[in-house]
Structure formats: C-alpha cells, structure tokens
XYZ file of C-alpha atoms in Angstrom:
215
model
C -156.170 211.105 19.471
C -158.924 211.604 16.737
C -162.860 212.275 16.905
C -164.744 210.189 14.778
C -168.937 210.576 14.714
C -170.848 207.276 13.637
C -174.095 208.383 12.210
C -176.975 206.408 10.757
C -177.965 208.047 7.456
C -181.649 207.875 6.523
C -182.664 206.923 3.170
C -182.540 209.287 0.388
C -180.086 211.355 1.903
C -176.896 212.565 0.109
C -173.476 211.062 1.938
C -172.155 214.923 2.014
C -172.972 218.148 2.798
C -173.981 220.074 -0.676
C -175.963 219.296 -3.259
C -174.944 220.584 -6.342
C -178.762 221.105 -7.422
C -180.276 224.468 -7.306
C -183.760 223.236 -8.177
C -185.408 220.586 -5.927
C -182.332 220.086 -3.763
C -181.673 216.676 -1.630
C -181.148 216.536 1.530
C -177.766 216.749 2.839
C -175.486 215.691 5.991
C -175.777 219.389 6.900
C -179.253 218.584 8.331
C -178.171 216.377 11.267
C -174.372 217.302 11.589
C -173.277 220.365 13.207
C -170.097 220.155 14.083
C -167.610 221.983 12.349
C -164.622 220.473 10.684
C -166.004 216.330 10.488
C -165.726 215.190 7.145
C -167.316 211.584 5.714
C -164.858 208.798 5.663
C -166.149 207.175 2.555
C -169.587 207.029 0.748
C -172.904 205.637 1.223
C -175.431 206.094 -1.821
C -178.489 208.369 -1.914
C -180.891 205.685 -1.893
C -178.832 203.265 0.902
C -179.132 203.438 4.394
C -176.915 203.178 7.781
C -173.687 203.478 9.100
C -171.794 206.527 7.803
C -168.259 207.744 9.744
C -166.998 211.033 9.682
C -163.857 212.702 11.589
C -161.594 215.652 11.536
C -158.875 214.008 11.102
C -157.114 214.039 7.718
C -155.334 210.883 7.976
C -157.913 208.958 9.554
C -160.016 209.402 7.087
C -157.975 208.620 4.337
C -157.307 205.271 5.979
C -161.075 204.430 6.568
C -161.705 205.563 2.739
C -158.969 204.407 1.063
C -159.727 200.673 -0.527
C -156.037 199.905 -0.155
C -156.705 199.492 3.603
C -159.400 196.706 2.523
C -161.433 198.010 5.445
C -164.270 195.136 5.848
C -167.752 196.502 5.532
C -170.939 194.273 6.166
C -174.364 195.201 4.323
C -178.016 193.882 5.473
C -179.506 193.527 2.137
C -183.485 193.072 1.084
C -183.962 191.447 -1.975
C -186.396 190.601 -4.531
C -187.316 186.652 -4.446
C -186.509 183.842 -2.299
C -182.409 183.541 -2.880
C -180.940 180.411 -3.398
C -178.423 178.612 -1.794
C -176.969 178.395 -5.205
C -176.930 182.340 -5.528
C -175.060 182.704 -1.997
C -172.256 180.242 -3.370
C -172.186 182.601 -6.212
C -171.869 185.957 -4.242
C -169.481 184.290 -1.968
C -167.349 183.652 -4.711
C -167.228 186.571 -6.579
C -169.803 187.393 -9.540
C -169.112 189.200 -12.704
C -169.644 192.179 -13.453
C -168.930 194.763 -16.352
C -166.032 196.065 -14.328
C -164.678 192.981 -13.827
C -165.040 190.684 -11.736
C -165.930 190.951 -7.745
C -163.423 189.524 -4.811
C -165.105 186.785 -3.129
C -167.435 187.977 -0.015
C -169.082 186.556 3.161
C -172.345 185.585 2.189
C -175.227 184.414 4.316
C -179.096 184.239 4.188
C -180.363 185.963 7.817
C -183.787 186.478 9.082
C -185.080 189.355 8.595
C -183.639 192.439 10.806
C -185.415 194.187 13.653
C -185.124 197.776 11.700
C -186.637 201.220 11.890
C -189.657 201.556 9.070
C -188.074 203.172 6.025
C -190.217 206.293 4.399
C -191.030 206.053 1.897
C -191.736 202.068 2.700
C -189.902 199.240 0.158
C -193.084 198.432 -2.319
C -194.718 195.255 -1.440
C -195.725 192.529 -3.954
C -198.337 189.806 -2.545
C -197.545 187.324 -4.951
C -193.529 188.476 -4.850
C -191.514 186.990 -1.821
C -188.506 188.691 -0.021
C -185.688 187.778 1.461
C -182.760 189.169 3.842
C -178.696 188.442 2.848
C -176.008 189.554 4.927
C -172.639 190.267 2.825
C -169.312 191.352 4.076
C -166.410 192.217 1.601
C -163.806 195.174 1.130
C -164.188 197.054 -2.258
C -165.904 200.014 -2.725
C -167.470 200.082 -6.379
C -170.418 202.606 -7.068
C -173.301 200.578 -6.203
C -171.295 197.636 -5.569
C -174.489 195.585 -3.260
C -177.089 196.507 -5.941
C -174.615 195.199 -8.822
C -174.153 192.171 -7.010
C -177.143 190.909 -5.959
C -178.937 191.757 -9.242
C -175.907 189.520 -10.974
C -177.544 186.524 -9.648
C -180.907 187.111 -10.490
C -182.397 188.704 -7.032
C -182.694 192.815 -6.988
C -181.711 194.802 -4.574
C -185.156 196.597 -2.228
C -183.217 197.836 0.758
C -179.786 198.331 1.808
C -178.744 198.947 4.935
C -174.813 199.410 5.988
C -174.623 197.790 9.629
C -170.496 197.755 10.071
C -167.310 199.541 9.349
C -164.313 197.464 10.222
C -164.962 196.787 14.052
C -167.730 199.767 14.446
C -171.457 199.102 14.457
C -174.249 200.721 13.900
C -175.812 199.315 16.987
C -179.600 200.963 18.613
C -178.515 204.164 16.369
C -182.086 205.120 14.497
C -182.041 207.170 11.770
C -180.686 210.943 11.699
C -178.859 209.915 15.355
C -175.417 209.750 15.568
C -172.406 209.044 18.437
C -169.051 210.539 19.440
C -166.145 208.390 19.607
C -162.283 208.575 20.267
C -159.828 206.809 18.292
C -156.534 206.239 19.509
C -153.747 206.671 16.624
C -150.181 204.942 16.406
C -147.470 207.295 16.812
C -145.547 208.268 13.969
C -142.531 206.582 13.769
C -139.496 208.929 13.455
C -136.030 208.709 11.646
C -133.586 207.724 14.185
C -131.072 210.117 15.052
C -127.102 210.226 14.115
C -125.274 208.994 16.892
C -123.861 211.442 19.444
C -121.037 211.469 22.124
C -122.020 211.698 25.888
C -120.772 215.574 25.370
C -123.698 216.325 22.942
C -121.461 216.651 20.073
C -121.948 214.314 16.678
C -119.193 211.486 16.358
C -116.491 212.330 13.927
C -116.770 210.988 10.808
C -114.343 207.527 10.135
C -110.694 208.810 8.647
C -110.058 207.571 5.277
C -106.938 204.546 5.147
C -103.450 206.921 3.736
C -102.974 205.427 0.536
C -99.540 204.649 1.020
C -99.814 202.629 3.762
C -102.920 200.786 2.686
C -101.149 199.914 -0.465
C -98.001 198.044 1.518
C-alpha cells in the first residue's frame, strides 16, 4: 500500500515546496500540503491549474512521473479564438514544435466547463471570442499544451489539468486535496534452488567419467 494526495494546484503556485527566489518569493505547495514525506509526482506549470499528484512512495512517484510509462493526462484548455475543425485535426495528428513533432493526441472541442473563478481572471476582449478544447496525451514536454495550441494558431488563455491516468480532479476546489491509498503490485522474487524434502540443497549432477563416455 502507498498513500497518494490529489491536489488542485491553484494558479500561480509552484509545484514544489520551496522557491529559489530570495526576493519576492512565489507561492509553493508548502502553503497547503503539511503532510511530511510527500513529494510531487511530476510537475504542473506555475501559471497552470488543476490536478497534481503527490506521494510518499519513491517507486510510485517515479512510475507516475516517468514519461516512459506513458501515463495519459487530460487537460481542459481555453484558447483565444473560435477554434476550427482543421486545428482540432492537426492537434489530433501531432504538430511540429522546435524540439520535434508531438505524438498524436486525443483532441475535441468542448462546452465551457463549470470551473472556479480564477484570480486574477483571464483577460477578456469583446472583439475576440474564446473556445474550450479537451486534450489527452502521454508526453511531458515543457509548456507542451501552450506550444501545441500556439502552433495551430490559437494561443492558450487558461490551462486546467483535469485527469492523470484514472484519477480525476472531480469536485476539488483550488487549494483542496484528498488522500487515497494505492495497491501496489508485489515485487517478484527470484526462484530459489530446488531443495530436497529434508531441506538440504539438491546435490550437483556428477560429470560422466571420460573413459566410460568414450566407449
């Protein structure tokens, strides 16, 4: 068993417990998470909101955070402009970024979700519409979602991570968290050598006598 914390990281909070800045330090997880021994499994950008997982179990932390395990993550993204079907198709197929093409993603347009009010709010321009999309993928590049939407011509205005694997944000409000227990698979052990019923090791097989073998 291992413990895991599902935390709704607020906007403009670092996904770590300390800030390297000495002047004007930023908000960190230490303001909300007081349980000792828990560390974030992965990261979420300072100006992104939503689900962040923390655990007190090292192997589980690595399993969640490692890109090799390809754990899918789902984001709700508000973009500037009325996003087109062609842009959705391009996001689904993968787009070219400076560090190489992205993998195909699940992308769809969605109705505006029922979310908390962000502080500060997203800038509003009367002459420019906005739209919401849902993106699901298993990559983890720096500022991945923002770079993807910008590449198809729709800058990201608000970014909320809703799901990691099969764990969802659900009704958690910014700064709230809930704790769950995870059943971990047993670690396989190496098979032991065959033993006699008496508990002693089986004797080694004798090599055939060279003289008899040559006959």
